mmCIF file of C-alpha atoms in Angstrom:
data_model
loop_
_atom_site.group_PDB
_atom_site.id
_atom_site.type_symbol
_atom_site.label_atom_id
_atom_site.label_comp_id
_atom_site.label_asym_id
_atom_site.label_seq_id
_atom_site.Cartn_x
_atom_site.Cartn_y
_atom_site.Cartn_z
ATOM 1 C CA MET V 1 9.357 -6.441 11.617
ATOM 2 C CA THR V 2 11.436 -9.635 12.814
ATOM 3 C CA GLN V 3 15.792 -11.269 12.766
ATOM 4 C CA VAL V 4 14.505 -14.558 11.177
ATOM 5 C CA ARG V 5 16.296 -18.513 11.231
ATOM 6 C CA MET V 6 18.184 -19.558 9.081
ATOM 7 C CA ALA V 7 15.343 -22.696 9.361
ATOM 8 C CA ASP V 8 12.164 -20.496 9.385
ATOM 9 C CA ILE V 9 12.293 -19.984 5.647
ATOM 10 C CA GLU V 10 10.551 -22.653 3.392
ATOM 11 C CA TRP V 11 13.257 -23.352 0.586
ATOM 12 C CA PRO V 12 13.378 -22.857 -1.947
ATOM 13 C CA ALA V 13 13.468 -18.689 -2.732
ATOM 14 C CA VAL V 14 14.007 -16.445 -4.990
ATOM 15 C CA VAL V 15 15.146 -13.367 -3.777
ATOM 16 C CA LYS V 16 13.632 -9.846 -5.788
ATOM 17 C CA LEU V 17 16.255 -6.852 -6.729
ATOM 18 C CA THR V 18 15.063 -3.785 -6.268
ATOM 19 C CA GLN V 19 16.941 -2.701 -9.967
ATOM 20 C CA ASN V 20 16.027 -5.844 -11.597
ATOM 21 C CA ASP V 21 13.667 -7.611 -13.448
ATOM 22 C CA GLU V 22 15.321 -10.927 -12.692
ATOM 23 C CA LEU V 23 14.854 -13.667 -10.495
ATOM 24 C CA LEU V 24 18.027 -15.834 -8.650
ATOM 25 C CA TYR V 25 16.074 -19.216 -7.684
ATOM 26 C CA LEU V 26 17.947 -20.706 -4.528
ATOM 27 C CA ALA V 27 16.824 -23.930 -3.438
ATOM 28 C CA HIS V 28 17.973 -24.455 -0.622
ATOM 29 C CA GLN V 29 19.993 -22.263 1.991
ATOM 30 C CA ARG V 30 23.375 -23.450 1.146
ATOM 31 C CA ASP V 31 22.579 -21.106 -2.481
ATOM 32 C CA TRP V 32 21.381 -18.031 -0.714
ATOM 33 C CA LEU V 33 24.717 -18.164 1.937
ATOM 34 C CA GLU V 34 27.121 -18.353 -1.447
ATOM 35 C CA LEU V 35 25.389 -15.397 -3.418
ATOM 36 C CA ALA V 36 24.888 -13.840 0.827
ATOM 37 C CA CYS V 37 28.208 -14.146 0.242
ATOM 38 C CA LEU V 38 28.786 -12.727 -3.132
ATOM 39 C CA TYR V 39 26.524 -9.489 -2.578
ATOM 40 C CA GLN V 40 26.825 -8.880 0.429
ATOM 41 C CA HIS V 41 28.106 -5.755 -0.106
ATOM 42 C CA GLN V 42 25.694 -5.160 -2.572
ATOM 43 C CA PHE V 43 21.538 -5.733 -1.532
ATOM 44 C CA ILE V 44 19.503 -2.435 -0.756
ATOM 45 C CA ASP V 45 16.857 -2.676 1.297
ATOM 46 C CA THR V 46 14.449 -2.885 -0.737
ATOM 47 C CA ASP V 47 15.961 -6.089 -2.007
ATOM 48 C CA LEU V 48 13.699 -9.329 -1.460
ATOM 49 C CA LEU V 49 13.947 -13.104 -0.875
ATOM 50 C CA LEU V 50 10.029 -14.591 -1.219
ATOM 51 C CA ASP V 51 10.351 -18.400 0.364
ATOM 52 C CA SER V 52 7.686 -21.473 -1.056
ATOM 53 C CA LEU V 53 5.667 -19.571 1.303
ATOM 54 C CA GLY V 54 4.345 -16.285 -0.371
ATOM 55 C CA TYR V 55 6.041 -15.083 2.377
ATOM 56 C CA GLN V 56 9.274 -11.579 1.960
ATOM 57 C CA TYR V 57 12.268 -10.464 3.942
ATOM 58 C CA LEU V 58 13.841 -7.828 3.512
ATOM 59 C CA ILE V 59 17.886 -8.111 2.475
ATOM 60 C CA ARG V 60 20.393 -5.709 5.323
ATOM 61 C CA ALA V 61 23.428 -5.393 4.047
ATOM 62 C CA THR V 62 25.352 -5.673 7.504
ATOM 63 C CA PRO V 63 27.562 -2.231 7.284
ATOM 64 C CA THR V 64 31.303 -2.102 4.697
ATOM 65 C CA THR V 65 32.902 -2.322 7.153
ATOM 66 C CA ILE V 66 35.331 -5.547 7.384
ATOM 67 C CA TYR V 67 35.633 -8.081 9.655
ATOM 68 C CA GLU V 68 38.494 -10.952 10.044
ATOM 69 C CA ASP V 69 34.979 -12.953 10.250
ATOM 70 C CA PRO V 70 33.188 -13.095 7.255
ATOM 71 C CA ILE V 71 29.866 -14.318 8.223
ATOM 72 C CA GLY V 72 30.529 -11.235 10.479
ATOM 73 C CA GLU V 73 29.227 -9.345 7.196
ATOM 74 C CA LEU V 74 26.328 -11.366 5.971
ATOM 75 C CA PRO V 75 22.637 -9.915 5.137
ATOM 76 C CA ASN V 76 19.570 -9.765 8.087
ATOM 77 C CA LEU V 77 16.559 -11.327 7.254
ATOM 78 C CA LEU V 78 13.707 -9.088 8.634
ATOM 79 C CA LYS V 79 10.523 -10.976 7.926
ATOM 80 C CA LYS V 80 7.368 -8.684 6.466
ATOM 81 C CA GLU V 81 4.175 -8.995 8.118
ATOM 82 C CA GLN V 82 2.208 -9.759 5.037
ATOM 83 C CA LYS V 83 2.903 -12.833 2.491
ATOM 84 C CA LEU V 84 3.249 -11.248 -0.859
ATOM 85 C CA SER V 85 0.403 -11.911 -3.047
ATOM 86 C CA LEU V 86 -0.176 -15.064 -5.110
ATOM 87 C CA THR V 87 -1.487 -12.306 -8.099
ATOM 88 C CA ASP V 88 2.356 -10.283 -7.697
ATOM 89 C CA PHE V 89 3.800 -13.984 -7.518
ATOM 90 C CA ILE V 90 2.867 -14.363 -10.573
ATOM 91 C CA LYS V 91 3.654 -11.082 -11.710
ATOM 92 C CA TRP V 92 7.401 -10.623 -11.349
ATOM 93 C CA VAL V 93 7.552 -14.295 -12.787
ATOM 94 C CA GLN V 94 6.318 -13.249 -16.044
ATOM 95 C CA LYS V 95 8.432 -9.883 -15.920
ATOM 96 C CA HIS V 96 11.360 -12.751 -14.504
ATOM 97 C CA ALA V 97 11.134 -14.377 -18.074
ATOM 98 C CA ASN V 98 10.276 -11.545 -20.248
ATOM 99 C CA ALA V 99 13.612 -10.494 -19.120
ATOM 100 C CA ILE V 100 15.758 -13.504 -20.331
ATOM 101 C CA GLY V 101 14.191 -12.786 -22.965
ATOM 102 C CA GLN V 102 10.985 -16.068 -22.718
ATOM 103 C CA CYS V 103 8.454 -15.704 -25.087
ATOM 104 C CA CYS V 104 4.132 -16.154 -24.970
ATOM 105 C CA VAL V 105 4.729 -14.841 -20.324
ATOM 106 C CA ALA V 106 1.112 -12.912 -21.056
ATOM 107 C CA LYS V 107 0.298 -17.433 -20.283
ATOM 108 C CA LEU V 108 2.826 -18.233 -17.733
ATOM 109 C CA ALA V 109 0.543 -18.420 -14.295
ATOM 110 C CA PHE V 110 -0.457 -21.085 -11.245
ATOM 111 C CA THR V 111 -1.940 -22.208 -8.668
ATOM 112 C CA THR V 112 0.461 -22.133 -5.579
ATOM 113 C CA PHE V 113 3.306 -20.536 -4.257
ATOM 114 C CA ALA V 114 5.658 -23.941 -4.954
ATOM 115 C CA GLN V 115 5.052 -23.762 -8.505
ATOM 116 C CA GLY V 116 5.961 -20.268 -9.518
ATOM 117 C CA MET V 117 9.571 -22.098 -7.132
ATOM 118 C CA GLU V 118 9.367 -24.190 -10.454
ATOM 119 C CA ILE V 119 8.891 -23.126 -13.364
ATOM 120 C CA VAL V 120 11.420 -20.015 -12.230
ATOM 121 C CA GLN V 121 13.535 -22.559 -11.691
ATOM 122 C CA SER V 122 12.749 -24.576 -15.347
ATOM 123 C CA LEU V 123 12.942 -20.769 -16.465
ATOM 124 C CA ASP V 124 16.420 -21.016 -15.559
ATOM 125 C CA ASP V 125 17.710 -24.409 -16.808
#
């Protein structure tokens, strides 16, 4: 796994927190920076960011030492070798829809990661 630059991520993206079925939709890098600031010490090692191409990034929180510069506290993203399968992403979106109270979640389907991102965004509206 390698640390990534923000320019390597294909936006929009979603964050999948390990202990929650809801997905956090991120339209732009700015949304990631806001989320990272809010959650900076609450991420666990199995939390993931998934981009619109299906690449998975492990979210690695930094130590809880307080620095004068809050940017130094932002979590690192480590790219996993293997993409998430589209089938697994469909399951994520179905669980997300169920968690937010949508009906007929078994009928949710799509053929690309980008389409799945659009569905997550529309469910959140």
